[in-house]
Backbone as a ProteinNet text record, in pm:
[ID]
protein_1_A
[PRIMARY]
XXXXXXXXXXXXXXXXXXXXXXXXXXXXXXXXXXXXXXXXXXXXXXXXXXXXXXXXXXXX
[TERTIARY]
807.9	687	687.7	649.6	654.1	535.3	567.7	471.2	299.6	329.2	214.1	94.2	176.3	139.4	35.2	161.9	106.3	-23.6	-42.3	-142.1	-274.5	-265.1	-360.1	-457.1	-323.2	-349.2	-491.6	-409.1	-435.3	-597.9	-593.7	-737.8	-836	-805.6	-866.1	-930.7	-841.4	-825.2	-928.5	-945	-975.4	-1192.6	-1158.9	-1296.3	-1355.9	-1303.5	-1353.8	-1419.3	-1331.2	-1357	-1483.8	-1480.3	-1611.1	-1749.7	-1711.8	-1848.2	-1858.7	-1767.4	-1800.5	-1880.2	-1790	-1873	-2036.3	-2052.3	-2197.5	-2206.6	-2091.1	-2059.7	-2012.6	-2083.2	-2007.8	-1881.3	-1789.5	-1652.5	-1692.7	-1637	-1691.6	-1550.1	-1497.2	-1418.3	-1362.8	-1478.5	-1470.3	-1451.9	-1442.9	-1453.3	-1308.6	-1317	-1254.8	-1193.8	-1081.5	-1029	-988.5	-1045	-973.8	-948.2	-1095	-1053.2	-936.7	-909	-819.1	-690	-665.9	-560.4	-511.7	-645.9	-560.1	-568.3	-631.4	-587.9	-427.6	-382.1	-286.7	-153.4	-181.2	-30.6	-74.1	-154.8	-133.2	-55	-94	10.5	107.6	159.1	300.5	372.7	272.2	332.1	397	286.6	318.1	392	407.7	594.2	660.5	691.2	806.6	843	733.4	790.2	809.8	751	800.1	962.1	991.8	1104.4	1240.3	1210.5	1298	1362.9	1497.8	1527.6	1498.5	1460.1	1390.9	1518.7	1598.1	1648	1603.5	1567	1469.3	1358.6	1279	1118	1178.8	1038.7	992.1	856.5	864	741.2	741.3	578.3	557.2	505.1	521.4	465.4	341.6	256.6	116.3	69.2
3001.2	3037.5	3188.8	3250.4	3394.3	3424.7	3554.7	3623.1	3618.5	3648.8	3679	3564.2	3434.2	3377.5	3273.5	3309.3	3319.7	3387.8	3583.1	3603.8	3536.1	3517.7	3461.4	3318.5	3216.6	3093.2	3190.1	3259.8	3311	3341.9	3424.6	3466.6	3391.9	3296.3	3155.7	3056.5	3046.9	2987.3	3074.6	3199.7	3287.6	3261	3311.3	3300.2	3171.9	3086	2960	2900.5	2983.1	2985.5	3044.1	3174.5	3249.8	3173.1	3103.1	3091.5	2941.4	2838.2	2741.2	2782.7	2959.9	2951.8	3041.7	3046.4	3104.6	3265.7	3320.3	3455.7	3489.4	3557	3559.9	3669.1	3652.3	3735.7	3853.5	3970.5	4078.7	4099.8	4146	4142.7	4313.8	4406.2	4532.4	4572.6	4490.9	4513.8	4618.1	4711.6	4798.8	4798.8	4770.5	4767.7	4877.6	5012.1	5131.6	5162	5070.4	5105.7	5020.9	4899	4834.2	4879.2	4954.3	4995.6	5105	5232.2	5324.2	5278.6	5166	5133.8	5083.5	4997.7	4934.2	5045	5102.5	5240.7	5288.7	5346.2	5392.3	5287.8	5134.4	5085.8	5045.3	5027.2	5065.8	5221.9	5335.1	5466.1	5468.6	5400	5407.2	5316.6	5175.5	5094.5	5149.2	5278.1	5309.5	5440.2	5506.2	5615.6	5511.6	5392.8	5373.2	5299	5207.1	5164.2	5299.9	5378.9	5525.1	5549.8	5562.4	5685.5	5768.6	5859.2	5943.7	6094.6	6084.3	6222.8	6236.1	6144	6104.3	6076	6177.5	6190.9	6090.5	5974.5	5905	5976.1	5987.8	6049.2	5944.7	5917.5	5782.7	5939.4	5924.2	5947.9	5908.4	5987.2	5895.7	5953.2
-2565.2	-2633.9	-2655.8	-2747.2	-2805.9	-2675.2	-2665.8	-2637.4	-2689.4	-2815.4	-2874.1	-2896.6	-2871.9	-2867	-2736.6	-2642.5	-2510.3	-2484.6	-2496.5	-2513.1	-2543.2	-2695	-2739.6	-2711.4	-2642.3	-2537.1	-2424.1	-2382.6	-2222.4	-2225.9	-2367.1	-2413.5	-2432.9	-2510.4	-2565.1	-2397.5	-2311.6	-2253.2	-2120.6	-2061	-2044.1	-2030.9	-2194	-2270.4	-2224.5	-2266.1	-2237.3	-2012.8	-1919.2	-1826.4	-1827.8	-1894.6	-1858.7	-1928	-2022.9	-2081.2	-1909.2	-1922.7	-1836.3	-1713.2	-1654.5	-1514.6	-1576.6	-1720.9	-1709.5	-1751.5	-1725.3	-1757.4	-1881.3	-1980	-2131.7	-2101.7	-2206.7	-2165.7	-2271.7	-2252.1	-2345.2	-2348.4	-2463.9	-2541.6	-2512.1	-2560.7	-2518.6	-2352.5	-2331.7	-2173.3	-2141.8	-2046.4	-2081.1	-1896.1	-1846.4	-1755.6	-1634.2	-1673.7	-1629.6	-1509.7	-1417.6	-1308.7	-1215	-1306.6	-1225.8	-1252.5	-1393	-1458.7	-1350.4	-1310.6	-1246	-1088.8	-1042.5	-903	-917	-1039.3	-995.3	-1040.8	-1108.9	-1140.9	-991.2	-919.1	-791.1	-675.1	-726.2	-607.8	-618.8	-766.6	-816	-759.8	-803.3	-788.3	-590.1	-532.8	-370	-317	-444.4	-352.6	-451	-538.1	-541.1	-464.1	-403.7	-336.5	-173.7	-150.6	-18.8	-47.9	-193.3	-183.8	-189.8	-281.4	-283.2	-205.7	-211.4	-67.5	-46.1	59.9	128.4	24.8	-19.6	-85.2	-244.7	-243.7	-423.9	-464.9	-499.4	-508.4	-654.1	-626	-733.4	-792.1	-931.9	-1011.5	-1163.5	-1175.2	-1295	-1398.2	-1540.4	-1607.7	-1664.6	-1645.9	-1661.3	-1814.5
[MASK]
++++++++++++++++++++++++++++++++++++++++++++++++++++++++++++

């Protein structure tokens, strides 16, 4: 299955949970804070997987 297509399942499929449990899905809904919790716990298993002579640094 394409990607893009997948997406769009996921969304569809998604939406439809939220209206069932009662909660409308907002579309704009804007993720940021989970976005920069989860680059921080990416950024901290790659400085714990690293070897200790090689600073890991993410471009943010």
């Amino acid at each position: 299955m394409h990607a893009d297509i997948h997406l769009q399942l996921h969304a569809l499929t998604a939406a439809e949970a939220h209206r069932a449990a009662g909660r409308p899905h907002l579309e704009g809904e804007s993720p940021a804070l989970r976005v920069q919790i989860g680059r921080r716990l990416v950024e901290l298993g790659l400085r714990l997987a690293a070897p200790a002579d090689r600073p890991v640094t993410l471009a943010a």
